[in-house]
mmCIF file of C-alpha atoms in Angstrom:
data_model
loop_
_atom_site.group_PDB
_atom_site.id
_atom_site.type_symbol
_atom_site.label_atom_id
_atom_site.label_comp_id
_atom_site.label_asym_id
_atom_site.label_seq_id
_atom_site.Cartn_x
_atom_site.Cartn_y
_atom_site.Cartn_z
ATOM 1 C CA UNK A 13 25.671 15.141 -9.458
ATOM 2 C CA UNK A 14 24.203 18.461 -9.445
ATOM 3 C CA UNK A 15 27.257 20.636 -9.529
ATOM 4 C CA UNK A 16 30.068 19.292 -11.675
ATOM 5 C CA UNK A 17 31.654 22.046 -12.102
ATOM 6 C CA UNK A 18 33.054 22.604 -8.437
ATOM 7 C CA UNK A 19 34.915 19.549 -8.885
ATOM 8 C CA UNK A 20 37.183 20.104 -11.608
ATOM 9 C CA UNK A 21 40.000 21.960 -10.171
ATOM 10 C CA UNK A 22 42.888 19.927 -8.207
ATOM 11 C CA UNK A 23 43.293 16.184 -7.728
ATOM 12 C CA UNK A 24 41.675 16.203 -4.208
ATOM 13 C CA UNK A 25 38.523 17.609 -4.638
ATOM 14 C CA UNK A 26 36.574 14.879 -6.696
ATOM 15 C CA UNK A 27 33.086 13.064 -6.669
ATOM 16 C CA UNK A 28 32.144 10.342 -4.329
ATOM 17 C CA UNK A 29 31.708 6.843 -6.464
ATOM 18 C CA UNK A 30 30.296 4.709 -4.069
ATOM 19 C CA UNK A 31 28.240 5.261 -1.155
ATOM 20 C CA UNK A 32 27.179 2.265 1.354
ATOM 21 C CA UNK A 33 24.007 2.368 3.317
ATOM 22 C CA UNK A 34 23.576 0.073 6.020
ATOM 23 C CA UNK A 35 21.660 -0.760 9.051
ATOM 24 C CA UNK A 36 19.025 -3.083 10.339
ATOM 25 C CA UNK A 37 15.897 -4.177 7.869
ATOM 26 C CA UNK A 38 13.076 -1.940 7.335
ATOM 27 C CA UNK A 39 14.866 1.186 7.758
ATOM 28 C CA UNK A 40 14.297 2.935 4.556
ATOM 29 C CA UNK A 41 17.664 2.316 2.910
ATOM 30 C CA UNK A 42 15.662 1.616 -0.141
ATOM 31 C CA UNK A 43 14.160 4.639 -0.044
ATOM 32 C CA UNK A 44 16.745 6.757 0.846
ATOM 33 C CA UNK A 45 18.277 6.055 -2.305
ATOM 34 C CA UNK A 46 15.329 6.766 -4.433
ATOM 35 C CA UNK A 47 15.497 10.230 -2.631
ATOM 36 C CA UNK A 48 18.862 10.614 -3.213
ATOM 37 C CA UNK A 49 18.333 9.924 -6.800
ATOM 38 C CA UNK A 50 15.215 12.406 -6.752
ATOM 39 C CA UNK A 51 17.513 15.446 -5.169
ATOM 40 C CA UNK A 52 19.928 15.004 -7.480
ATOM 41 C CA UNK A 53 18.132 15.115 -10.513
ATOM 42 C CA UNK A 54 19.991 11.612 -11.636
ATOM 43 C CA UNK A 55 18.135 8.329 -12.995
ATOM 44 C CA UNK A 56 18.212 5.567 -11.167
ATOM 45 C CA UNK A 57 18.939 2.113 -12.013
ATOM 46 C CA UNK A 58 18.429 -1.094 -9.355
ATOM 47 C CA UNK A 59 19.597 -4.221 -9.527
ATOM 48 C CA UNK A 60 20.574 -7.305 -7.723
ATOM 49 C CA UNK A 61 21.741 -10.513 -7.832
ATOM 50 C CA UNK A 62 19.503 -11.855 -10.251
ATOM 51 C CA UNK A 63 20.385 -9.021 -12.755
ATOM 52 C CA UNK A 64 23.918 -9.691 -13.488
ATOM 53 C CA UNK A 65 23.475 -13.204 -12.967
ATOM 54 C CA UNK A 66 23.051 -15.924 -15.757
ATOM 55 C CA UNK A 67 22.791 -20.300 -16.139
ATOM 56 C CA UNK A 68 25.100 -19.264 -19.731
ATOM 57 C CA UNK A 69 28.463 -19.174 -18.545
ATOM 58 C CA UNK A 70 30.242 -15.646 -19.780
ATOM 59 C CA UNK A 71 26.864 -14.174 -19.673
ATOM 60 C CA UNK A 72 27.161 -12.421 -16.507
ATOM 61 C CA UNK A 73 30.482 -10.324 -17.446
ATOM 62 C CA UNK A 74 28.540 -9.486 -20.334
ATOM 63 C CA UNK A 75 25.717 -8.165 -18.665
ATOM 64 C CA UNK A 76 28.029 -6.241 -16.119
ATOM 65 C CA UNK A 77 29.850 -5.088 -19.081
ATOM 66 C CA UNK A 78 26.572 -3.840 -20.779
ATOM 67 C CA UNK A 79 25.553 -2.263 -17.299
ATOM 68 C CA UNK A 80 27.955 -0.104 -16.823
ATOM 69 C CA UNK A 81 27.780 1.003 -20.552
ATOM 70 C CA UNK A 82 24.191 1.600 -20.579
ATOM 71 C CA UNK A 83 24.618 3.815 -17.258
ATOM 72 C CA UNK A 84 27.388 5.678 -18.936
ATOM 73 C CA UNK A 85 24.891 7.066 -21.790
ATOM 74 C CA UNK A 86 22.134 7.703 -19.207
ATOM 75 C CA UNK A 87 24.402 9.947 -17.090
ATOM 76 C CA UNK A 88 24.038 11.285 -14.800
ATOM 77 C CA UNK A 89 22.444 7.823 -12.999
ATOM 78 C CA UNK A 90 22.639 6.287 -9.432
ATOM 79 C CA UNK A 91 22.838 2.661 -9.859
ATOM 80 C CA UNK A 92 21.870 0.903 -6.658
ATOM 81 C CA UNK A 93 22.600 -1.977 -5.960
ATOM 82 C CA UNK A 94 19.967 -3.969 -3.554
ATOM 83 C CA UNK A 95 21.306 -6.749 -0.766
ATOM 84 C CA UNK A 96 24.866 -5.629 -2.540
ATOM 85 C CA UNK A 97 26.742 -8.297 0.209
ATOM 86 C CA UNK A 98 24.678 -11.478 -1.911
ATOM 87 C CA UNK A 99 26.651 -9.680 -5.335
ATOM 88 C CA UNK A 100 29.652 -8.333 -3.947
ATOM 89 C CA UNK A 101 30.499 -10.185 -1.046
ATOM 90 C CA UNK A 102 33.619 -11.671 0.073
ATOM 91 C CA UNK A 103 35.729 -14.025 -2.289
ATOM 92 C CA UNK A 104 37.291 -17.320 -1.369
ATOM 93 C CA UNK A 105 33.864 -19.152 0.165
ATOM 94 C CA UNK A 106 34.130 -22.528 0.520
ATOM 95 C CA UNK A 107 30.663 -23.022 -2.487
ATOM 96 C CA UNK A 108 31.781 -19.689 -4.610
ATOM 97 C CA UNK A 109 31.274 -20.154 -8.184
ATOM 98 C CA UNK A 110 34.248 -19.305 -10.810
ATOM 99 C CA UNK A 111 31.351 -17.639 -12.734
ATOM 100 C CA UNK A 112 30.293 -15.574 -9.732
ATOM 101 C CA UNK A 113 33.985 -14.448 -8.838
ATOM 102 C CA UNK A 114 34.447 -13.861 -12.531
ATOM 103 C CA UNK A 115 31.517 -11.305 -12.280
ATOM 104 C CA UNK A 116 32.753 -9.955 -9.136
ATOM 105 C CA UNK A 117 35.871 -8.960 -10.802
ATOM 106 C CA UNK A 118 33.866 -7.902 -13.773
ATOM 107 C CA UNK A 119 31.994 -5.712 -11.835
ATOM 108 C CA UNK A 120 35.362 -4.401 -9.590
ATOM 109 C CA UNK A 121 36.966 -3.683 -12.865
ATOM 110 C CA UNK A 122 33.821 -1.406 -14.636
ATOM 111 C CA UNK A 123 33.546 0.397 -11.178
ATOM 112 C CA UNK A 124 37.572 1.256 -11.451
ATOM 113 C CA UNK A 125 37.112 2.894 -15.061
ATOM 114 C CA UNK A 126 34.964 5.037 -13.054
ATOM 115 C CA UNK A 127 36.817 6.189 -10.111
ATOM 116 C CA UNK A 128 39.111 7.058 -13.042
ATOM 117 C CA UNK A 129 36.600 8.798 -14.822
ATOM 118 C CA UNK A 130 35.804 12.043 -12.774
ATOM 119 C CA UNK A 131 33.435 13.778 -15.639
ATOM 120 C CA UNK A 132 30.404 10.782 -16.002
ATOM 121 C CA UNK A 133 28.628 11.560 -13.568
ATOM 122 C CA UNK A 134 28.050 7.799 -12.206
ATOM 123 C CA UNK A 135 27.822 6.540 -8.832
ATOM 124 C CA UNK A 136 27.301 3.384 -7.136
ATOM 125 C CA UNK A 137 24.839 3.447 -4.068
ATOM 126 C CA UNK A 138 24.812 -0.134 -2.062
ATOM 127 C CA UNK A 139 22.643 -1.484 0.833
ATOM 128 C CA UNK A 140 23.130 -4.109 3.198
ATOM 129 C CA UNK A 141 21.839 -5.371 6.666
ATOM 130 C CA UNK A 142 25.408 -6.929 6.468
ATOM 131 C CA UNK A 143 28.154 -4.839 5.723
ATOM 132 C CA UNK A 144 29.862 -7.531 7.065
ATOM 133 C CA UNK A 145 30.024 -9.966 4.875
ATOM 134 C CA UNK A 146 31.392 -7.584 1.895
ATOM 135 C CA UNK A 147 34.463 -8.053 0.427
ATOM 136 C CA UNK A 148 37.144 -5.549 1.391
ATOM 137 C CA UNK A 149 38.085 -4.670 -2.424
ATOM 138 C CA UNK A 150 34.548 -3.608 -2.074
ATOM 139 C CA UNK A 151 34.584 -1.656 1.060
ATOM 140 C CA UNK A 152 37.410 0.256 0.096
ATOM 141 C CA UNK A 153 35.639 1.200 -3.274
ATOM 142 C CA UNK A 154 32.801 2.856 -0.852
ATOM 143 C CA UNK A 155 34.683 5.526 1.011
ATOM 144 C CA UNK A 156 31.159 7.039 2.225
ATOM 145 C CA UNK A 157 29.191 4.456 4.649
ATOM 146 C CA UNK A 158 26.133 5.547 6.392
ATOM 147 C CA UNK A 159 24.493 3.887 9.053
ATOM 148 C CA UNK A 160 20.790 3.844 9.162
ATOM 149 C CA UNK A 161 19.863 3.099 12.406
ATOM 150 C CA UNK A 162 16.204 2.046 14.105
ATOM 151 C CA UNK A 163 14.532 5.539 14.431
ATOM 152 C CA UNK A 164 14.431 7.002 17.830
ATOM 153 C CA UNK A 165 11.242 8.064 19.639
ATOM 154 C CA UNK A 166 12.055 12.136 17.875
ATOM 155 C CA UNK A 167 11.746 10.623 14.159
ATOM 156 C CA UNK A 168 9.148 8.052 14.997
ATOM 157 C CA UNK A 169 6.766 10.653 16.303
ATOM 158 C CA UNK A 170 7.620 11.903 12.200
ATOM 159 C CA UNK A 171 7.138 8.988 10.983
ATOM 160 C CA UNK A 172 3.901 7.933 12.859
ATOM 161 C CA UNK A 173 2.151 11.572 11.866
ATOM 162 C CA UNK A 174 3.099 10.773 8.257
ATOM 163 C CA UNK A 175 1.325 7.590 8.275
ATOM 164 C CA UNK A 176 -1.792 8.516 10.346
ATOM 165 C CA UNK A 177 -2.488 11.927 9.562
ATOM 166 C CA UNK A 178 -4.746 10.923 6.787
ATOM 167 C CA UNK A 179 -6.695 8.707 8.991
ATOM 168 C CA UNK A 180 -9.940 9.291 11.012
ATOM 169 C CA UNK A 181 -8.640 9.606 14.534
ATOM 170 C CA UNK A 182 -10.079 10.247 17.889
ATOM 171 C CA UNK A 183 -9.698 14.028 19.149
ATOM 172 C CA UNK A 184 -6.603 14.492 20.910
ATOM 173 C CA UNK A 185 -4.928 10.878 19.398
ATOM 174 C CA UNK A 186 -1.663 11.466 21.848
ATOM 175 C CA UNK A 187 0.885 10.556 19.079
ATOM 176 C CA UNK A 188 3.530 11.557 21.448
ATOM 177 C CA UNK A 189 2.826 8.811 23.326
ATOM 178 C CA UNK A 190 2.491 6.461 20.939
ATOM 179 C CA UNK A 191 6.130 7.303 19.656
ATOM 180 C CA UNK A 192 7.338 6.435 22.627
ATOM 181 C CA UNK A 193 5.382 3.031 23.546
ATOM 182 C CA UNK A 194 6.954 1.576 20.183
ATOM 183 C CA UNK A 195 10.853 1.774 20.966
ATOM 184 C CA UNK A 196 13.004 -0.764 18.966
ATOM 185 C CA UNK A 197 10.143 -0.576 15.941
ATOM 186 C CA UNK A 198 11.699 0.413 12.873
ATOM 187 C CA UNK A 199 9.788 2.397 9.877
ATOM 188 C CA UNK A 200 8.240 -0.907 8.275
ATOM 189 C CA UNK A 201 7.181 -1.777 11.547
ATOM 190 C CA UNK A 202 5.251 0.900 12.348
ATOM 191 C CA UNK A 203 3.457 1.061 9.069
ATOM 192 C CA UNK A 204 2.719 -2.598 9.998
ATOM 193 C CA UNK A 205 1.416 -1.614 13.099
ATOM 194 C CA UNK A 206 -0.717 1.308 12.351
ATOM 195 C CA UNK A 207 -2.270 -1.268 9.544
ATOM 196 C CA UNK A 208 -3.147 -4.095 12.225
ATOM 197 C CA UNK A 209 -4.288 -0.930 14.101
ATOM 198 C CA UNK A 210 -6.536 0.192 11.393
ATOM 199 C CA UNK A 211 -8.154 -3.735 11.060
ATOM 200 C CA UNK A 212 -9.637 -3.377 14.823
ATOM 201 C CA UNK A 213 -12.785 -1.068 13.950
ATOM 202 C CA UNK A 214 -13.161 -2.903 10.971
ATOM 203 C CA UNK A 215 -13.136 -6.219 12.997
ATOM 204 C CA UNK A 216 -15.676 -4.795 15.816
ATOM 205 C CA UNK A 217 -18.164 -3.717 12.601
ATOM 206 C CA UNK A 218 -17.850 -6.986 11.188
ATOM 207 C CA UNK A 219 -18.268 -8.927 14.662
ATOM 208 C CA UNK A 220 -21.552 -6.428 15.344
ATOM 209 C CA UNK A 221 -23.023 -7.078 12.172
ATOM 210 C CA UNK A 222 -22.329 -10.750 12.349
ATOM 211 C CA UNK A 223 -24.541 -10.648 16.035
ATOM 212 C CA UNK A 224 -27.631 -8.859 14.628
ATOM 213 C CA UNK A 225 -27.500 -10.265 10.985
ATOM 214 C CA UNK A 226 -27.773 -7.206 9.267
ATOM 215 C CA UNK A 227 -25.125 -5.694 7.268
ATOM 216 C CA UNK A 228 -24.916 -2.175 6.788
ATOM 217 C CA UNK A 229 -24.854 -0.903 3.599
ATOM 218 C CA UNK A 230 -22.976 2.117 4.391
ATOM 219 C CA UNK A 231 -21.134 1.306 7.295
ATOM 220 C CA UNK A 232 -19.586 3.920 9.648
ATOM 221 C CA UNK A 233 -16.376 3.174 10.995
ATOM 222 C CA UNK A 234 -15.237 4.664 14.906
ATOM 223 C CA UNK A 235 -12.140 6.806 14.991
ATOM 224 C CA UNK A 236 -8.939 4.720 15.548
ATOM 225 C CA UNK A 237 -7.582 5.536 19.206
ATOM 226 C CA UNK A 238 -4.358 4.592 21.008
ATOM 227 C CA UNK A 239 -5.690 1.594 22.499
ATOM 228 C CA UNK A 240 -5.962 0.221 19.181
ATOM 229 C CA UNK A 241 -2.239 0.475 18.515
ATOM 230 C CA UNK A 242 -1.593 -0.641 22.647
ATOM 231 C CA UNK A 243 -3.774 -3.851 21.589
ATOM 232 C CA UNK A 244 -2.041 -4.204 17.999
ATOM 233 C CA UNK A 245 1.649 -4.136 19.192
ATOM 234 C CA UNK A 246 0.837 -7.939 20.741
ATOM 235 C CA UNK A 247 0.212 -9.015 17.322
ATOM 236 C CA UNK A 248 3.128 -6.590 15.794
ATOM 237 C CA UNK A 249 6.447 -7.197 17.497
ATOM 238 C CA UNK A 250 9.702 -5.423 16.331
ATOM 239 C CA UNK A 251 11.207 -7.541 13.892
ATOM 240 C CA UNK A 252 14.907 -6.469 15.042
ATOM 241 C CA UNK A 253 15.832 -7.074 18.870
ATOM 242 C CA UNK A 254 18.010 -4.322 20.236
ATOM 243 C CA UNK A 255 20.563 -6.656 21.455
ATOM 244 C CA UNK A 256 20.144 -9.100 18.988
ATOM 245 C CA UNK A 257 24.111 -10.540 17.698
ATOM 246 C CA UNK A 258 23.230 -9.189 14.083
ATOM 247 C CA UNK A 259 22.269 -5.089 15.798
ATOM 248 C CA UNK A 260 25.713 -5.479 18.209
ATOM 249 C CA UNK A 261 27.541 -6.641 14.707
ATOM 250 C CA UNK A 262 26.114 -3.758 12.814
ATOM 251 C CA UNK A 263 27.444 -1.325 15.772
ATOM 252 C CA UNK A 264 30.688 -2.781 16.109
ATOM 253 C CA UNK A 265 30.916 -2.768 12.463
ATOM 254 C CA UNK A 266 29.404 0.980 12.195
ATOM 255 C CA UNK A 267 32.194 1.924 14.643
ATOM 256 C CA UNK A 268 35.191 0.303 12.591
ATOM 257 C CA UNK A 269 33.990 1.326 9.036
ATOM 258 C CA UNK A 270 31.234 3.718 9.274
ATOM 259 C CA UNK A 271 30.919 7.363 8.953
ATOM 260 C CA UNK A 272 31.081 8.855 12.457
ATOM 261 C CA UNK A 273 32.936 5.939 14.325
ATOM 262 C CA UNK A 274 35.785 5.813 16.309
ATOM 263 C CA UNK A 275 38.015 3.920 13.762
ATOM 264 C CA UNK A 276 39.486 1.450 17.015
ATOM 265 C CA UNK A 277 40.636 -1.626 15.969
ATOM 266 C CA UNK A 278 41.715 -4.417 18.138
ATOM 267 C CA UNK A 279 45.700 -4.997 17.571
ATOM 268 C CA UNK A 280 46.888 -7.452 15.693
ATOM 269 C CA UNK A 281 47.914 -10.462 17.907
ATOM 270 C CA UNK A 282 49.140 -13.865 17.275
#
């Protein structure tokens, strides 16, 4: 995106067109992407299903049609494409639409022109919690896939100190501690958490003034401590198990497809 230039000698060397994030929910795929888009100095254009999608039949190729030529005049652009297994999933279901397949195709077809294309400056970033379900015309069109996995206790302890270092905490809050007492939370859970946390003084000031039937008018809230997040976590439960069917799918999927797997396969049998 940044560098053109270095990719304009030989046929090898030449940009990435599609990129596939996936992983779990509430992982940040979203927002890696806006990042990505941020660091490389592109625009960014989201959609999903509802943008390409039309009750006029022909309108969808249309609007894929006018995607893809709107993003070549706002080059260099990222266009991401949100839940991109309910757009580009696999063909051949037993309640697929001809309209939807036609603006599958559509959509295959655009993204083709530019893989061919190597100087618009284009690419196609997709996330999923179910890589899975994509079609394999459209796996093969995302050479990069990424897995972005629960955080571990290392990037929750990050990820805790960004939420919570503006707040008024005890002395010595043991964040450290914290990190590790939420294992299996992913990044929307923990902001969840650290919000039911924040409710508790608030809930004590309320229940105080409630008992002597005065109401501060500038009321002075305690310091949030770690027992308040201990006490929080039984109303804020990971919303991924770690052996759930869906996480050993992702893995098994991740180690087929993904960047950094093994590659096995099974062999074919009859």
């Amino acid at each position: 995106m940044r560098r053109p230039e270095l990719f304009t000698r030989g046929n090898l060397l030449r940009p990435c067109k599609g990129i596939l994030l996936f992983g779990p929910p509430g992982t940040g795929k979203t927002l890696l992407a806006k990042a990505l888009a941020t660091e490389a100095g592109a625009n960014f254009i989201s959609i999903t299903g509802s943008t390409l999608t039309s009750k006029w039949f022909g309108d969808a190729e249309k609007l894929t049609k006018a995607l893809f030529s709107f993003a070549s005049k706002l080059a260099p652009v990222i266009i991401f494409v949100d839940e991109v297994d309910s757009l580009l999933g696999a063909r051949g279901g037993a309640f697929e639409h001809e309209a939807t397949r036609r603006m599958r195709n559509e959509f295959m077809a655009a993204w083709d022109g530019l893989r061919s294309k190597d100087s618009q400056r284009i690419l196609i970033l997709g996330a999923t919690n179910r890589p899975f379900d994509l079609d394999d015309a459209v796996i093969r069109r995302l050479p990069r896939r990424i897995y972005v996995d629960l955080p571990d206790a290392e990037n929750r302890l990050k990820i805790l100190k960004i939420f919570l270092t503006p707040e008024n905490l005890e002395t010595g809050f043991e964040f450290d501690k914290l990190a590790k007492e939420t294992e299996g939370y992913s990044g929307s859970d923990l902001k969840n958490l650290c919000i039911a946390a924040a409710y508790r003084p608030v809930q004590e000031l309320l229940q105080e003034e409630n008992k002597d039937s005065v109401t501060n008018a500038s009321p002075d809230l305690r310091p949030l401590s770690l027992d308040d997040f201990i006490q929080s976590k039984a109303k804020v439960s990971p919303s991924v198990a770690y052996d759930a069917t869906t996480m050993n799918e992702l893995r098994k999927w991740n180690e087929q497809y993904g960047e950094g797997g093994t590659r096995t396969k099974s062999p074919f049998g009859f």
